[in-house]
Amino acid sequence: MERELQNHISQQYDNDLDQVRAHLLEMGGRVENQVRDAVRALLEADSEVALKVKSDDDDVNDMEVSIDEECARIIALRQPIATDLRLVIGISKIVVDLERIGDEAGKIATQAINLSEMVDSPRGYSEIRHIGNHVTYMVRDALDAFARLDAEMALSVAKEDKLVDQEYASAVRSLITFMMEDPRNISQILNVIWTLRSLERVGDHARNIAEHVIYLVKGRDVRHVGLKKMAEEVEKG
Amino acid sequence: MRKISWKTEFRNILVFMALAAVPGFFFDILPWTLLLVAVGYLGWFIRQLWQVQEWLKDGANSYPPEAHGLFGAVLDDLYRQQRIGRAERQQLEADLKYLEDSYTSLLDAAVMLNEDGAIRWFNKAAVDYLGLRYPDDTGLLLITLLRNPDFIRYFESGNYHEYLQIPSPHVEGMYLQIHITCFGEGSRIVLARDITETNRLQQMRKEFVANVSHELRTPLTVINGYLETLSDHADADEIMRRRAIEQMLIQSHRMENLIKDLMALSRLEVSSTIAEHTAIALRPMLEIIREDVLAAVNKKCEIAIECDDNLLLEGNPSQLHSAFANLVTNAAKYTADNSQVIVKWYKDESQAYLSVGDNGDGIEAHHIPRLTERFYRVDNSRSLETGGTGLGLAIVKHILLHHEAELKIESQLGVGSTFSCVFPLMRVHQQAHSA
């Protein structure tokens, strides 16, 4: 775990790298909040919060563009190598996943607005609450892992994703039985399922971020390799 | 002292020189003897210097090496300086540790930042509240770990006159009040205080006032509506008038109930202990409650009583009656048709229980800790149909408090809920003869 990226002769270069990292994490903080607020808006039928989540998405998109620009500028001006290059590449990949998470939060907010107009008994909300909490923590931990360049923490995030997938599958199964019981529920439950689907996607993106973190700490690409292999790579050091 | 050693040093050199000069003069090899003395002196000098250097290289922790003349004096001085320095350093370290300990013992989280905003030091509470890791996180920028957008804005604004409230990034449901102070050249201390409890109390007070006014206004609106209709249509027929009066009666009863409950609550809050303790047999009381509840609920409902008749409960009969009646009414009311309610009175080795179980929809886990709050409703749409005041469980809780008992709620979605009043054994008497 190399905490301090080694110092360069050019102080400005170090500053640039620190800056882009800080900007990415700032964007991460925004996105974390978006997900949390979107879930809260849905559970509390608070369409005002939902609208704010949607409007925040524009800021997040702007941040994505400006971070990408920063990365391109660093590559062009400094021609980074080794760790620095991995950092810059990692950041420009993580930024994409963060932006997607923001999009999913926006979709959840849309469902929150739809569902707030249906006053029926909220079926499936406990699943939304549960999975929502779970993926919010995953996003937080993935970003913490990036801030600390902690490959082990990233690995545990990747493992969590498996649990979320299982929870998602079982939630959908139980919601399907509700739909079969009473077809009048279908439109409402579909909204719930889309929300769950978005949350599950957020979990996937958190896992992607974790994989990028492992890449930039360990220098090994662990996408599509399975958890066991990933754990080996992390332990190799 | 120093002067003396300089003098002795010069004297020694002169003596040696003189000693060497005598044979040199006689044998006419004066330059050679003088050279010999000079070289010897230089060698001795270098040896001493080497010893000093060795001593310093080891960190100068041991006593200085034995040395003579000038070197002895130099070493003595060095050693004294060293000792003073060490004592001062120990004192400073102790002071610093004392300061750090005082910060560590703070209940508030404290994080010290250098001029770039990187973490230099933080206390134990910062680990708990903010999720920082010791010592891994020293050197990281705080805003990369505390990423709340509001915090970043506050942190970067440089204007710290006001406090900031944010949810804790580490503990679910915890709220923190953040305050930043600047010191030195651009260093900052970030203080975070746990204000979850204060927040909750404020929220509850606000909600209480809002709820009371809302609950009182709703029936009043209905009564007003009917009164206006009646005064506009003075010629309204008998049936219509009768229906209006019936409705108004229902609503005014509702208001009366609400006010009764509020008064009961405030009475319970004022008196901390109850005056009259009697040993009560619970079966008759429970049977009266059953009759009352069955009469009040207009739907199919079974209430079974399993009661250990040998067990007497010591307490205030009217208060306990109202507490148990509340629980049984809730169980009967909030379950669908064909509800089955089981009321049990029993004890085990450590406690006695009066439990009311139902086969209703169950309550989601996150509602349970809040159920005894005044006017807390799991489902807002239900308050109208069931006509509850929203104060029942708050009253139950207070009554049980007066009997050193507590309310335990267990619930499983789709299976049912059980509300248990758990009494300490000292409130329970075994009846020797059966009635």
PDB file of C-alpha atoms in Angstrom, chain A residues 2-222:
ATOM      1  CA  GLU A   2       1.982   2.988  -1.159  1.00  0.00           C
ATOM      2  CA  ARG A   3       0.428   5.956   0.512  1.00  0.00           C
ATOM      3  CA  GLU A   4       2.595   8.774  -0.736  1.00  0.00           C
ATOM      4  CA  LEU A   5       2.934   8.787  -4.451  1.00  0.00           C
ATOM      5  CA  GLN A   6       6.599   9.560  -4.812  1.00  0.00           C
ATOM      6  CA  ASN A   7       7.499  13.170  -5.121  1.00  0.00           C
ATOM      7  CA  HIS A   8       8.389  14.630  -8.435  1.00  0.00           C
ATOM      8  CA  ILE A   9      10.877  17.287  -9.234  1.00  0.00           C
ATOM      9  CA  SER A  10       8.070  19.447 -10.443  1.00  0.00           C
ATOM     10  CA  GLN A  11       5.983  20.449  -7.456  1.00  0.00           C
ATOM     11  CA  GLN A  12       3.253  21.498  -9.839  1.00  0.00           C
ATOM     12  CA  TYR A  13       2.943  17.965 -11.187  1.00  0.00           C
ATOM     13  CA  ASP A  14       2.296  16.636  -7.666  1.00  0.00           C
ATOM     14  CA  ASN A  15      -0.250  19.343  -7.120  1.00  0.00           C
ATOM     15  CA  ASP A  16      -2.013  18.461 -10.350  1.00  0.00           C
ATOM     16  CA  LEU A  17      -2.272  14.810  -9.357  1.00  0.00           C
ATOM     17  CA  ASP A  18      -3.506  15.680  -5.842  1.00  0.00           C
ATOM     18  CA  GLN A  19      -6.019  18.072  -7.309  1.00  0.00           C
ATOM     19  CA  VAL A  20      -7.544  15.607  -9.704  1.00  0.00           C
ATOM     20  CA  ARG A  21      -7.790  13.005  -6.947  1.00  0.00           C
ATOM     21  CA  ALA A  22      -9.504  15.466  -4.647  1.00  0.00           C
ATOM     22  CA  HIS A  23     -11.883  16.501  -7.424  1.00  0.00           C
ATOM     23  CA  LEU A  24     -12.793  12.908  -8.157  1.00  0.00           C
ATOM     24  CA  LEU A  25     -13.555  12.276  -4.511  1.00  0.00           C
ATOM     25  CA  GLU A  26     -15.572  15.458  -4.285  1.00  0.00           C
ATOM     26  CA  MET A  27     -17.655  14.225  -7.193  1.00  0.00           C
ATOM     27  CA  GLY A  28     -17.850  10.890  -5.388  1.00  0.00           C
ATOM     28  CA  GLY A  29     -19.271  12.627  -2.342  1.00  0.00           C
ATOM     29  CA  ARG A  30     -21.944  14.241  -4.496  1.00  0.00           C
ATOM     30  CA  VAL A  31     -22.884  10.927  -6.019  1.00  0.00           C
ATOM     31  CA  GLU A  32     -22.997   9.178  -2.634  1.00  0.00           C
ATOM     32  CA  ASN A  33     -25.420  11.808  -1.442  1.00  0.00           C
ATOM     33  CA  GLN A  34     -27.512  11.508  -4.572  1.00  0.00           C
ATOM     34  CA  VAL A  35     -28.022   7.797  -4.041  1.00  0.00           C
ATOM     35  CA  ARG A  36     -28.859   8.247  -0.372  1.00  0.00           C
ATOM     36  CA  ASP A  37     -31.255  11.106  -1.057  1.00  0.00           C
ATOM     37  CA  ALA A  38     -32.926   9.285  -3.926  1.00  0.00           C
ATOM     38  CA  VAL A  39     -33.665   6.277  -1.738  1.00  0.00           C
ATOM     39  CA  ARG A  40     -34.875   8.518   1.057  1.00  0.00           C
ATOM     40  CA  ALA A  41     -37.082  10.497  -1.301  1.00  0.00           C
ATOM     41  CA  LEU A  42     -38.688   7.280  -2.450  1.00  0.00           C
ATOM     42  CA  LEU A  43     -39.247   5.821   0.996  1.00  0.00           C
ATOM     43  CA  GLU A  44     -40.623   9.038   2.441  1.00  0.00           C
ATOM     44  CA  ALA A  45     -42.552   9.958  -0.702  1.00  0.00           C
ATOM     45  CA  ASP A  46     -40.759  13.291  -0.734  1.00  0.00           C
ATOM     46  CA  SER A  47     -40.899  14.512  -4.316  1.00  0.00           C
ATOM     47  CA  GLU A  48     -39.031  17.716  -3.469  1.00  0.00           C
ATOM     48  CA  VAL A  49     -35.905  15.799  -2.521  1.00  0.00           C
ATOM     49  CA  ALA A  50     -36.368  13.665  -5.625  1.00  0.00           C
ATOM     50  CA  LEU A  51     -36.404  16.746  -7.841  1.00  0.00           C
ATOM     51  CA  LYS A  52     -33.236  18.003  -6.189  1.00  0.00           C
ATOM     52  CA  VAL A  53     -31.508  14.687  -6.858  1.00  0.00           C
ATOM     53  CA  LYS A  54     -32.400  15.031 -10.513  1.00  0.00           C
ATOM     54  CA  SER A  55     -31.180  18.602 -10.745  1.00  0.00           C
ATOM     55  CA  ASP A  56     -27.914  17.690  -8.991  1.00  0.00           C
ATOM     56  CA  ASP A  57     -27.214  15.330 -11.828  1.00  0.00           C
ATOM     57  CA  ASP A  58     -26.258  18.275 -14.042  1.00  0.00           C
ATOM     58  CA  ASP A  59     -23.518  19.289 -11.613  1.00  0.00           C
ATOM     59  CA  VAL A  60     -22.226  15.750 -11.517  1.00  0.00           C
ATOM     60  CA  ASN A  61     -22.121  15.647 -15.313  1.00  0.00           C
ATOM     61  CA  ASP A  62     -20.180  18.915 -15.404  1.00  0.00           C
ATOM     62  CA  MET A  63     -17.727  17.526 -12.883  1.00  0.00           C
ATOM     63  CA  GLU A  64     -17.231  14.432 -15.023  1.00  0.00           C
ATOM     64  CA  VAL A  65     -16.312  16.563 -18.026  1.00  0.00           C
ATOM     65  CA  SER A  66     -13.917  18.760 -16.093  1.00  0.00           C
ATOM     66  CA  ILE A  67     -12.163  15.825 -14.400  1.00  0.00           C
ATOM     67  CA  ASP A  68     -11.757  14.161 -17.780  1.00  0.00           C
ATOM     68  CA  GLU A  69     -10.209  17.354 -19.086  1.00  0.00           C
ATOM     69  CA  GLU A  70      -7.811  17.466 -16.166  1.00  0.00           C
ATOM     70  CA  CYS A  71      -6.745  13.884 -16.863  1.00  0.00           C
ATOM     71  CA  ALA A  72      -6.170  14.636 -20.526  1.00  0.00           C
ATOM     72  CA  ARG A  73      -4.141  17.700 -19.632  1.00  0.00           C
ATOM     73  CA  ILE A  74      -1.948  15.721 -17.243  1.00  0.00           C
ATOM     74  CA  ILE A  75      -1.307  13.041 -19.836  1.00  0.00           C
ATOM     75  CA  ALA A  76      -0.500  15.612 -22.499  1.00  0.00           C
ATOM     76  CA  LEU A  77       1.731  17.869 -20.397  1.00  0.00           C
ATOM     77  CA  ARG A  78       3.399  15.473 -17.980  1.00  0.00           C
ATOM     78  CA  GLN A  79       3.439  12.186 -19.856  1.00  0.00           C
ATOM     79  CA  PRO A  80       3.041  10.209 -16.629  1.00  0.00           C
ATOM     80  CA  ILE A  81       4.558   6.751 -16.252  1.00  0.00           C
ATOM     81  CA  ALA A  82       4.055   3.764 -13.951  1.00  0.00           C
ATOM     82  CA  THR A  83       2.011   4.536 -10.820  1.00  0.00           C
ATOM     83  CA  ASP A  84       1.088   8.009 -12.003  1.00  0.00           C
ATOM     84  CA  LEU A  85      -0.128   6.723 -15.332  1.00  0.00           C
ATOM     85  CA  ARG A  86      -2.236   4.081 -13.590  1.00  0.00           C
ATOM     86  CA  LEU A  87      -3.633   6.736 -11.299  1.00  0.00           C
ATOM     87  CA  VAL A  88      -4.663   8.967 -14.184  1.00  0.00           C
ATOM     88  CA  ILE A  89      -6.136   6.097 -16.173  1.00  0.00           C
ATOM     89  CA  GLY A  90      -7.881   4.786 -13.056  1.00  0.00           C
ATOM     90  CA  ILE A  91      -9.403   8.176 -12.358  1.00  0.00           C
ATOM     91  CA  SER A  92     -10.686   8.597 -15.871  1.00  0.00           C
ATOM     92  CA  LYS A  93     -12.366   5.199 -15.597  1.00  0.00           C
ATOM     93  CA  ILE A  94     -13.788   5.708 -12.115  1.00  0.00           C
ATOM     94  CA  VAL A  95     -15.285   8.987 -13.233  1.00  0.00           C
ATOM     95  CA  VAL A  96     -17.371   7.141 -15.805  1.00  0.00           C
ATOM     96  CA  ASP A  97     -18.744   4.750 -13.196  1.00  0.00           C
ATOM     97  CA  LEU A  98     -19.501   7.602 -10.827  1.00  0.00           C
ATOM     98  CA  GLU A  99     -21.420   9.410 -13.519  1.00  0.00           C
ATOM     99  CA  ARG A 100     -23.442   6.270 -14.221  1.00  0.00           C
ATOM    100  CA  ILE A 101     -24.229   5.927 -10.524  1.00  0.00           C
ATOM    101  CA  GLY A 102     -25.487   9.489 -10.656  1.00  0.00           C
ATOM    102  CA  ASP A 103     -27.702   8.548 -13.600  1.00  0.00           C
ATOM    103  CA  GLU A 104     -29.113   5.580 -11.706  1.00  0.00           C
ATOM    104  CA  ALA A 105     -29.827   7.852  -8.732  1.00  0.00           C
ATOM    105  CA  GLY A 106     -31.700  10.110 -11.141  1.00  0.00           C
ATOM    106  CA  LYS A 107     -33.762   7.149 -12.325  1.00  0.00           C
ATOM    107  CA  ILE A 108     -34.571   6.193  -8.744  1.00  0.00           C
ATOM    108  CA  ALA A 109     -35.663   9.775  -8.139  1.00  0.00           C
ATOM    109  CA  THR A 110     -37.988   9.535 -11.156  1.00  0.00           C
ATOM    110  CA  GLN A 111     -39.518   6.373  -9.708  1.00  0.00           C
ATOM    111  CA  ALA A 112     -39.823   8.159  -6.369  1.00  0.00           C
ATOM    112  CA  ILE A 113     -41.905  10.847  -8.035  1.00  0.00           C
ATOM    113  CA  ASN A 114     -44.059   8.246  -9.808  1.00  0.00           C
ATOM    114  CA  LEU A 115     -44.557   6.225  -6.643  1.00  0.00           C
ATOM    115  CA  SER A 116     -45.316   9.266  -4.496  1.00  0.00           C
ATOM    116  CA  GLU A 117     -48.443   9.764  -6.585  1.00  0.00           C
ATOM    117  CA  MET A 118     -49.699   6.263  -5.860  1.00  0.00           C
ATOM    118  CA  VAL A 119     -50.872   6.152  -2.287  1.00  0.00           C
ATOM    119  CA  ASP A 120     -51.271   2.397  -2.185  1.00  0.00           C
ATOM    120  CA  SER A 121     -49.674   0.302   0.483  1.00  0.00           C
ATOM    121  CA  PRO A 122     -45.963   0.292  -0.159  1.00  0.00           C
ATOM    122  CA  ARG A 123     -44.982  -3.233  -1.012  1.00  0.00           C
ATOM    123  CA  GLY A 124     -41.304  -3.977  -1.505  1.00  0.00           C
ATOM    124  CA  TYR A 125     -40.202  -0.840   0.307  1.00  0.00           C
ATOM    125  CA  SER A 126     -38.382  -2.785   2.980  1.00  0.00           C
ATOM    126  CA  GLU A 127     -36.314  -4.417   0.234  1.00  0.00           C
ATOM    127  CA  ILE A 128     -35.587  -1.002  -1.264  1.00  0.00           C
ATOM    128  CA  ARG A 129     -34.522   0.274   2.128  1.00  0.00           C
ATOM    129  CA  HIS A 130     -32.309  -2.724   2.718  1.00  0.00           C
ATOM    130  CA  ILE A 131     -30.622  -2.898  -0.679  1.00  0.00           C
ATOM    131  CA  GLY A 132     -30.442   0.896  -0.793  1.00  0.00           C
ATOM    132  CA  ASN A 133     -28.470   0.998   2.446  1.00  0.00           C
ATOM    133  CA  HIS A 134     -26.275  -1.796   1.247  1.00  0.00           C
ATOM    134  CA  VAL A 135     -25.248  -0.178  -2.028  1.00  0.00           C
ATOM    135  CA  THR A 136     -24.831   3.243  -0.421  1.00  0.00           C
ATOM    136  CA  TYR A 137     -22.267   1.710   1.875  1.00  0.00           C
ATOM    137  CA  MET A 138     -20.618  -0.012  -1.061  1.00  0.00           C
ATOM    138  CA  VAL A 139     -20.193   3.280  -2.914  1.00  0.00           C
ATOM    139  CA  ARG A 140     -18.843   4.893   0.230  1.00  0.00           C
ATOM    140  CA  ASP A 141     -16.389   2.058   0.873  1.00  0.00           C
ATOM    141  CA  ALA A 142     -15.232   1.960  -2.746  1.00  0.00           C
ATOM    142  CA  LEU A 143     -14.432   5.678  -2.590  1.00  0.00           C
ATOM    143  CA  ASP A 144     -12.756   5.268   0.793  1.00  0.00           C
ATOM    144  CA  ALA A 145     -10.660   2.493  -0.708  1.00  0.00           C
ATOM    145  CA  PHE A 146      -9.653   4.869  -3.485  1.00  0.00           C
ATOM    146  CA  ALA A 147      -8.828   7.687  -1.050  1.00  0.00           C
ATOM    147  CA  ARG A 148      -6.685   5.341   1.010  1.00  0.00           C
ATOM    148  CA  LEU A 149      -5.383   3.302  -1.923  1.00  0.00           C
ATOM    149  CA  ASP A 150      -6.485   0.277   0.050  1.00  0.00           C
ATOM    150  CA  ALA A 151      -6.746  -2.817  -2.133  1.00  0.00           C
ATOM    151  CA  GLU A 152      -8.150  -5.030   0.628  1.00  0.00           C
ATOM    152  CA  MET A 153     -11.043  -2.722   1.249  1.00  0.00           C
ATOM    153  CA  ALA A 154     -11.688  -2.614  -2.500  1.00  0.00           C
ATOM    154  CA  LEU A 155     -11.741  -6.393  -2.520  1.00  0.00           C
ATOM    155  CA  SER A 156     -14.364  -6.509   0.217  1.00  0.00           C
ATOM    156  CA  VAL A 157     -16.533  -4.092  -1.789  1.00  0.00           C
ATOM    157  CA  ALA A 158     -16.291  -6.398  -4.776  1.00  0.00           C
ATOM    158  CA  LYS A 159     -17.394  -9.286  -2.567  1.00  0.00           C
ATOM    159  CA  GLU A 160     -20.406  -7.312  -1.304  1.00  0.00           C
ATOM    160  CA  ASP A 161     -21.673  -6.987  -4.860  1.00  0.00           C
ATOM    161  CA  LYS A 162     -22.385 -10.691  -4.939  1.00  0.00           C
ATOM    162  CA  LEU A 163     -24.642 -10.331  -1.878  1.00  0.00           C
ATOM    163  CA  VAL A 164     -26.496  -7.439  -3.451  1.00  0.00           C
ATOM    164  CA  ASP A 165     -27.138  -9.509  -6.559  1.00  0.00           C
ATOM    165  CA  GLN A 166     -28.615 -12.279  -4.419  1.00  0.00           C
ATOM    166  CA  GLU A 167     -30.762  -9.869  -2.442  1.00  0.00           C
ATOM    167  CA  TYR A 168     -31.974  -8.339  -5.685  1.00  0.00           C
ATOM    168  CA  ALA A 169     -32.920 -11.725  -7.117  1.00  0.00           C
ATOM    169  CA  SER A 170     -34.869 -12.773  -4.046  1.00  0.00           C
ATOM    170  CA  ALA A 171     -36.629  -9.403  -3.812  1.00  0.00           C
ATOM    171  CA  VAL A 172     -37.748  -9.693  -7.416  1.00  0.00           C
ATOM    172  CA  ARG A 173     -39.020 -13.227  -6.794  1.00  0.00           C
ATOM    173  CA  SER A 174     -41.177 -12.115  -3.902  1.00  0.00           C
ATOM    174  CA  LEU A 175     -42.479  -9.100  -5.830  1.00  0.00           C
ATOM    175  CA  ILE A 176     -43.496 -11.357  -8.693  1.00  0.00           C
ATOM    176  CA  THR A 177     -45.705 -13.326  -6.326  1.00  0.00           C
ATOM    177  CA  PHE A 178     -47.394 -10.052  -5.313  1.00  0.00           C
ATOM    178  CA  MET A 179     -48.079  -9.306  -8.958  1.00  0.00           C
ATOM    179  CA  MET A 180     -49.606 -12.724  -9.455  1.00  0.00           C
ATOM    180  CA  GLU A 181     -51.788 -12.268  -6.394  1.00  0.00           C
ATOM    181  CA  ASP A 182     -53.371  -9.090  -7.639  1.00  0.00           C
ATOM    182  CA  PRO A 183     -52.808  -7.740 -11.146  1.00  0.00           C
ATOM    183  CA  ARG A 184     -53.879  -4.285 -10.013  1.00  0.00           C
ATOM    184  CA  ASN A 185     -50.564  -4.039  -8.178  1.00  0.00           C
ATOM    185  CA  ILE A 186     -48.515  -4.590 -11.300  1.00  0.00           C
ATOM    186  CA  SER A 187     -47.816  -1.002 -12.321  1.00  0.00           C
ATOM    187  CA  GLN A 188     -46.799  -0.006  -8.836  1.00  0.00           C
ATOM    188  CA  ILE A 189     -44.632  -3.072  -8.320  1.00  0.00           C
ATOM    189  CA  LEU A 190     -42.973  -2.515 -11.679  1.00  0.00           C
ATOM    190  CA  ASN A 191     -41.851   0.865 -10.414  1.00  0.00           C
ATOM    191  CA  VAL A 192     -40.442  -0.807  -7.317  1.00  0.00           C
ATOM    192  CA  ILE A 193     -38.638  -3.385  -9.435  1.00  0.00           C
ATOM    193  CA  TRP A 194     -37.087  -0.704 -11.632  1.00  0.00           C
ATOM    194  CA  THR A 195     -35.869   1.031  -8.540  1.00  0.00           C
ATOM    195  CA  LEU A 196     -34.343  -2.203  -7.263  1.00  0.00           C
ATOM    196  CA  ARG A 197     -32.771  -2.727 -10.656  1.00  0.00           C
ATOM    197  CA  SER A 198     -31.192   0.734 -10.497  1.00  0.00           C
ATOM    198  CA  LEU A 199     -29.867   0.021  -7.014  1.00  0.00           C
ATOM    199  CA  GLU A 200     -28.419  -3.239  -8.203  1.00  0.00           C
ATOM    200  CA  ARG A 201     -26.697  -1.364 -11.034  1.00  0.00           C
ATOM    201  CA  VAL A 202     -25.275   1.087  -8.490  1.00  0.00           C
ATOM    202  CA  GLY A 203     -23.774  -1.924  -6.719  1.00  0.00           C
ATOM    203  CA  ASP A 204     -22.230  -3.101  -9.999  1.00  0.00           C
ATOM    204  CA  HIS A 205     -20.657   0.305 -10.585  1.00  0.00           C
ATOM    205  CA  ALA A 206     -19.309   0.337  -7.031  1.00  0.00           C
ATOM    206  CA  ARG A 207     -17.711  -2.986  -7.798  1.00  0.00           C
ATOM    207  CA  ASN A 208     -16.198  -1.551 -10.985  1.00  0.00           C
ATOM    208  CA  ILE A 209     -14.720   1.306  -8.978  1.00  0.00           C
ATOM    209  CA  ALA A 210     -13.271  -1.217  -6.543  1.00  0.00           C
ATOM    210  CA  GLU A 211     -11.692  -3.074  -9.464  1.00  0.00           C
ATOM    211  CA  HIS A 212     -10.136   0.128 -10.768  1.00  0.00           C
ATOM    212  CA  VAL A 213      -8.734   0.760  -7.290  1.00  0.00           C
ATOM    213  CA  ILE A 214      -7.136  -2.686  -7.229  1.00  0.00           C
ATOM    214  CA  TYR A 215      -5.716  -1.961 -10.682  1.00  0.00           C
ATOM    215  CA  LEU A 216      -4.154   1.288  -9.672  1.00  0.00           C
ATOM    216  CA  VAL A 217      -2.738  -0.051  -6.413  1.00  0.00           C
ATOM    217  CA  LYS A 218      -1.551  -3.438  -7.606  1.00  0.00           C
ATOM    218  CA  GLY A 219      -1.055  -2.766 -11.284  1.00  0.00           C
ATOM    219  CA  ARG A 220      -3.086  -5.790 -12.268  1.00  0.00           C
ATOM    220  CA  ASP A 221      -6.307  -5.781 -14.165  1.00  0.00           C
ATOM    221  CA  VAL A 222      -8.872  -7.762 -12.183  1.00  0.00           C
TER     222      VAL A 222
END
